[in-house]
PDB file of C-alpha atoms in Angstrom:
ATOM      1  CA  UNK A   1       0.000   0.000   0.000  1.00 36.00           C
ATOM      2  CA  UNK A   2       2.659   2.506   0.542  1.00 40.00           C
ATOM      3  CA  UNK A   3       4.667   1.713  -2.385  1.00 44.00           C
ATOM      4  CA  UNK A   4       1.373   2.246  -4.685  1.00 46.00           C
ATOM      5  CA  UNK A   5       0.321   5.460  -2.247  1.00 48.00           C
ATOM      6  CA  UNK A   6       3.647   7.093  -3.256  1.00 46.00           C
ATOM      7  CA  UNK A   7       3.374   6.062  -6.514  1.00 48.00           C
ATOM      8  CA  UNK A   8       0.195   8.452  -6.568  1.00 49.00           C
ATOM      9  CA  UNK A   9       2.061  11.018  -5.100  1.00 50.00           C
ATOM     10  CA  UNK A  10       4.529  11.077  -7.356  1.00 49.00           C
ATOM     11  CA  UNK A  11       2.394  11.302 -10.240  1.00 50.00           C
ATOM     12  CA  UNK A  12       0.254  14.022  -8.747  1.00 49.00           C
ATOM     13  CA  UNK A  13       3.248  15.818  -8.099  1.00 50.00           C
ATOM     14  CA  UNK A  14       4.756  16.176 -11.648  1.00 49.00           C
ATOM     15  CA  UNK A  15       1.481  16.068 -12.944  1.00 48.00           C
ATOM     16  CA  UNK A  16       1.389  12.555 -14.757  1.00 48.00           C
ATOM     17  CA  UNK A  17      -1.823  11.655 -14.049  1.00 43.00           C
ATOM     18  CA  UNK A  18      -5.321  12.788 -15.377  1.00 45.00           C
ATOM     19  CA  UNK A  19      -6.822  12.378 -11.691  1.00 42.00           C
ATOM     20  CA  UNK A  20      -4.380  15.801 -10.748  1.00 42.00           C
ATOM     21  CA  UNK A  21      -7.428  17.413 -13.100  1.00 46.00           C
ATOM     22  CA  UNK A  22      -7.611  20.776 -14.746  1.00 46.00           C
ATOM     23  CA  UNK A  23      -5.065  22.545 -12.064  1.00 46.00           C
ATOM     24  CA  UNK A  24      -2.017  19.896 -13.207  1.00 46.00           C
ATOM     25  CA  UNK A  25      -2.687  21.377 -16.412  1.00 45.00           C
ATOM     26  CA  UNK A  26      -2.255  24.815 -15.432  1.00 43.00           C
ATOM     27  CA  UNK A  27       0.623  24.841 -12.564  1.00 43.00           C
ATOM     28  CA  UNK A  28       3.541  23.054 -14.128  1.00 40.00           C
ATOM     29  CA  UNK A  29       5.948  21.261 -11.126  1.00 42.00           C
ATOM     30  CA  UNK A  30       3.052  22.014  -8.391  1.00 45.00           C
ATOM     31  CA  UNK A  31       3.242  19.332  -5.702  1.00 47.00           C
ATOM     32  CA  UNK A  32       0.372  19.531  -3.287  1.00 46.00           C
ATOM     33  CA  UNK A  33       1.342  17.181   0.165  1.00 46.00           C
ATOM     34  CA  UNK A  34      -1.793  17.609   1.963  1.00 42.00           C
ATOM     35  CA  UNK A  35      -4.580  15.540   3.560  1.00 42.00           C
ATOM     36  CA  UNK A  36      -3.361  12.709   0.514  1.00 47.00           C
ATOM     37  CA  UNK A  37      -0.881  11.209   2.992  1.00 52.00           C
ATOM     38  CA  UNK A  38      -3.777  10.141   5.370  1.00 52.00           C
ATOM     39  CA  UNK A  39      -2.857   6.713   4.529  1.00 51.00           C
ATOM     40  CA  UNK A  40       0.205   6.994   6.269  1.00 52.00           C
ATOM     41  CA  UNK A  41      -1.693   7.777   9.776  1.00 51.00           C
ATOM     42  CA  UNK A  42      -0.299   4.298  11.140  1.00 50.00           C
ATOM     43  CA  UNK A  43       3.232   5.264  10.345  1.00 50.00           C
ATOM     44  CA  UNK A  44       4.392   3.759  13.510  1.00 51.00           C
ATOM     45  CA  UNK A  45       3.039   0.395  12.595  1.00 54.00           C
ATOM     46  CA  UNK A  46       4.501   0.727   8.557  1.00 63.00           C
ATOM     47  CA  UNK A  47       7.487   2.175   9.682  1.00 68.00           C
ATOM     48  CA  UNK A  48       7.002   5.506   7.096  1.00 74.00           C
ATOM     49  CA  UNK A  49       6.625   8.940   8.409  1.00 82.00           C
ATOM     50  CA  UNK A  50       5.102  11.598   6.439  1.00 85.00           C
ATOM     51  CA  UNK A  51       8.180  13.805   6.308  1.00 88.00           C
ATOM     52  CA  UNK A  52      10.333  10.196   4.832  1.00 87.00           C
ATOM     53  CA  UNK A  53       7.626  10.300   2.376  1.00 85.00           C
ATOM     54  CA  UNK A  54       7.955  13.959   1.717  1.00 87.00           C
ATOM     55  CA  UNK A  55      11.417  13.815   1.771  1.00 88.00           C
ATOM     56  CA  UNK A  56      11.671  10.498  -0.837  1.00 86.00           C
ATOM     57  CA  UNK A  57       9.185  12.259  -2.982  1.00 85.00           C
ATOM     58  CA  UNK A  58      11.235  16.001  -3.343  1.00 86.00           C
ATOM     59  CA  UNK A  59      14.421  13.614  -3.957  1.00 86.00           C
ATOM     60  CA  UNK A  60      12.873  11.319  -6.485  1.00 85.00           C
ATOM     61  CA  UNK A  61      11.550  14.457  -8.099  1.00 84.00           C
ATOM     62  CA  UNK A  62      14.977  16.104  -8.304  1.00 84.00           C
ATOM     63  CA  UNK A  63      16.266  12.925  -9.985  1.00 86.00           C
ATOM     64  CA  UNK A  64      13.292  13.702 -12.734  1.00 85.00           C
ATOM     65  CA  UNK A  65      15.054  16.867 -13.106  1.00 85.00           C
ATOM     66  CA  UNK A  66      11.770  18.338 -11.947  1.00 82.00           C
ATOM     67  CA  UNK A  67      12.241  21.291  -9.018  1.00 81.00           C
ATOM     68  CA  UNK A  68       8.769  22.058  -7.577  1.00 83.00           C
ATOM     69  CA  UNK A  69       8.568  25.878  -7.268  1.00 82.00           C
ATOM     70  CA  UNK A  70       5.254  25.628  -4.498  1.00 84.00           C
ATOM     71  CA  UNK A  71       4.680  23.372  -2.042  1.00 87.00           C
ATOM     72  CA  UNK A  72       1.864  23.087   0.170  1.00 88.00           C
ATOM     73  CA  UNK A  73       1.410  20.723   2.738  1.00 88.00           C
ATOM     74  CA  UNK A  74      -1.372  20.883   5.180  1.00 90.00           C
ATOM     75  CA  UNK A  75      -1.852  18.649   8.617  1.00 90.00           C
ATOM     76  CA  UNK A  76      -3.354  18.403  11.652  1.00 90.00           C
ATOM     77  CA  UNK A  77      -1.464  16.143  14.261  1.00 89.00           C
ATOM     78  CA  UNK A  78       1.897  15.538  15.298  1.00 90.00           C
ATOM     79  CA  UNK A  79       2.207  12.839  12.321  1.00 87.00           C
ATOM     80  CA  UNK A  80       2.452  15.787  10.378  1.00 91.00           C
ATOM     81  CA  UNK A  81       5.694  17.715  12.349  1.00 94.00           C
ATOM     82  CA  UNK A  82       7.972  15.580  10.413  1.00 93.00           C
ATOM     83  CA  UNK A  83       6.519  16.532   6.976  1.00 92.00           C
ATOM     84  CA  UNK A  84       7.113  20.376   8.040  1.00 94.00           C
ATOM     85  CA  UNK A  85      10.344  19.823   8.927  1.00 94.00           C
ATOM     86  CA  UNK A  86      11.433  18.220   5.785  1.00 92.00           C
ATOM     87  CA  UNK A  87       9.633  20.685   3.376  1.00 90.00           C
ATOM     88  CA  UNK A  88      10.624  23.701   5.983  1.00 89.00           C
ATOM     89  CA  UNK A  89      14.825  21.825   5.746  1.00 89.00           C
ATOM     90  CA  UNK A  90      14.608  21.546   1.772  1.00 86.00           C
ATOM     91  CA  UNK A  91      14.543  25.358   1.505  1.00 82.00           C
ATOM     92  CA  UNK A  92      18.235  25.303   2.081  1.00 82.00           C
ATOM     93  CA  UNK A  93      18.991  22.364  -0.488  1.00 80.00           C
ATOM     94  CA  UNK A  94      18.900  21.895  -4.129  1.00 79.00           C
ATOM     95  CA  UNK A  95      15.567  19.761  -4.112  1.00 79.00           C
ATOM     96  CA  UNK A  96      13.216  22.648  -4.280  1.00 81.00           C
ATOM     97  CA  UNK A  97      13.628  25.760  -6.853  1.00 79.00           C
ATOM     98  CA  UNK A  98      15.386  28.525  -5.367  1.00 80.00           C
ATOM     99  CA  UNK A  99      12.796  31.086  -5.450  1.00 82.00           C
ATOM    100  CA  UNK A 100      10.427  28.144  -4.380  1.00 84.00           C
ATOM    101  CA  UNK A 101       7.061  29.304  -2.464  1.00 87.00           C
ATOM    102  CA  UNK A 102       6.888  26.712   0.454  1.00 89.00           C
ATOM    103  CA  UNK A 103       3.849  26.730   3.021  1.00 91.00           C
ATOM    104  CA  UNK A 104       3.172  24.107   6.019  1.00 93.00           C
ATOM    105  CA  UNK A 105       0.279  24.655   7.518  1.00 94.00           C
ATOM    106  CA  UNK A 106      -1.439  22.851  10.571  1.00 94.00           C
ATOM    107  CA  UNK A 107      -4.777  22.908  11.276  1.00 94.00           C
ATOM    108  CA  UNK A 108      -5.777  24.286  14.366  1.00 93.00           C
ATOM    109  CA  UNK A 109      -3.686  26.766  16.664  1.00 92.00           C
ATOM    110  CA  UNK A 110      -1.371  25.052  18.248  1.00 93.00           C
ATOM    111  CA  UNK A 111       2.874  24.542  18.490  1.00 95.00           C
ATOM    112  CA  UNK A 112       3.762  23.102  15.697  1.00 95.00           C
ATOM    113  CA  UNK A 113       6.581  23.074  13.315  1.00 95.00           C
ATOM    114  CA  UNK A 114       4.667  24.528  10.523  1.00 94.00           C
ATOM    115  CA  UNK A 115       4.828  27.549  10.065  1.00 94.00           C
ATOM    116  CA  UNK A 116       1.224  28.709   9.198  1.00 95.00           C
ATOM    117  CA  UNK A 117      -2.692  27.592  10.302  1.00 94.00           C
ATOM    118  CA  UNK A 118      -5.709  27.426   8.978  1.00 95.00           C
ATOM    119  CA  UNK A 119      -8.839  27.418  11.633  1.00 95.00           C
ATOM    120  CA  UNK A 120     -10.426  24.528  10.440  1.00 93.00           C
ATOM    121  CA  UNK A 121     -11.202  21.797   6.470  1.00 91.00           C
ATOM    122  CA  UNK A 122     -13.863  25.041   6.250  1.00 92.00           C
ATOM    123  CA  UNK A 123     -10.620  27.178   5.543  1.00 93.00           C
ATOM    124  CA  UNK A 124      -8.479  24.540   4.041  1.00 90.00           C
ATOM    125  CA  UNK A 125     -11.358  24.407   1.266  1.00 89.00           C
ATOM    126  CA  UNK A 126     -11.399  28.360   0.711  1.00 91.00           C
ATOM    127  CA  UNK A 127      -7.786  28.003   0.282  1.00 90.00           C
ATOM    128  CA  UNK A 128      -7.553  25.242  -2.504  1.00 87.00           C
ATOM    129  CA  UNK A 129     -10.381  27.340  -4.090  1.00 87.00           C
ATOM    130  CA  UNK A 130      -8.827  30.008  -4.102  1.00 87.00           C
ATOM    131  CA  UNK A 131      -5.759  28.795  -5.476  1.00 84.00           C
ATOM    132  CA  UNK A 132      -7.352  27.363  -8.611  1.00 82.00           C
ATOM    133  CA  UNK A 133      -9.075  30.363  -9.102  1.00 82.00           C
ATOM    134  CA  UNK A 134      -5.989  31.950  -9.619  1.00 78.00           C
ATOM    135  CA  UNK A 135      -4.307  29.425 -11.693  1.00 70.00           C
ATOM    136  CA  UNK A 136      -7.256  29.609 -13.610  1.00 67.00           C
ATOM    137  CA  UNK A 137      -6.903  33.259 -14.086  1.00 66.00           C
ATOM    138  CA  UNK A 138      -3.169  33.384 -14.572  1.00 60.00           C
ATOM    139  CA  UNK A 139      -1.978  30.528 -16.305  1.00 55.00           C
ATOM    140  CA  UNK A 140      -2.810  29.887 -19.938  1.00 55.00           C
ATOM    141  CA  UNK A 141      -3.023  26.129 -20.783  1.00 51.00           C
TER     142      UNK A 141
END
């Protein structure tokens, strides 16, 4: 299951796959970590933490010669700290684009490595909304 999760992943991330929709179109090297890792809840039991994950996926993208230029990654627990540490880390190496927009945000106020929250999924919804919108507006296909 994780092998095939991060498969999906992967593909959403370079936009490979038709299920990434109209916005994969639009944003070229977008990769979206957010509420898709869910399946890696039990990672004490699988032995995978989100931010290995996160971390395997921004190196196996860099050997694609693809350089993500936004990241987003959006959690809610401390399963997620690792995740924002990673993306928060890459900053400083050559896996993300140097001029690279990078965003961890947790859900809820609380202490947390991420650097941003959103109140509540009402909030995370106005955000990815919002976000296509603009693509939408900005982007030609």
């Amino acid at each position: 299951m994780v092998s095939r999760s991060y498969s999906n992943l992967l593909e959403l991330a370079s936009g490979e796959t038709p299920s990434f929709g109209r916005m994969g179109r639009r944003i070229p090297r977008i990769m979206t970590v957010a509420g898709i890792m869910s399946d890696f809840d039990d990672e004490q039991e699988s032995g995978v933490s989100k931010g290995l994950v996160a971390k395997r996926l921004l190196s196996t993208m860099q050997e694609r010669g693809l350089s993500p230029d936004f990241v987003l990654c959006i959690g809610d627990d401390r399963s997620d700290e690792d995740m924002f540490e990673v993306i928060t880390s890459s900053l400083e190496g050559p896996s993300i684009a140097p001029r690279a927009e990078v965003f961890a945000c947790t859900v809820g106020k609380k202490p947390s490595k991420a650097k941003y929250y959103l109140d509540d999924t009402v909030e995370i919804v106005r955000l990815m909304q919002g976000l296509a919108s603009v693509s939408e507006q900005t982007v030609p296909v």
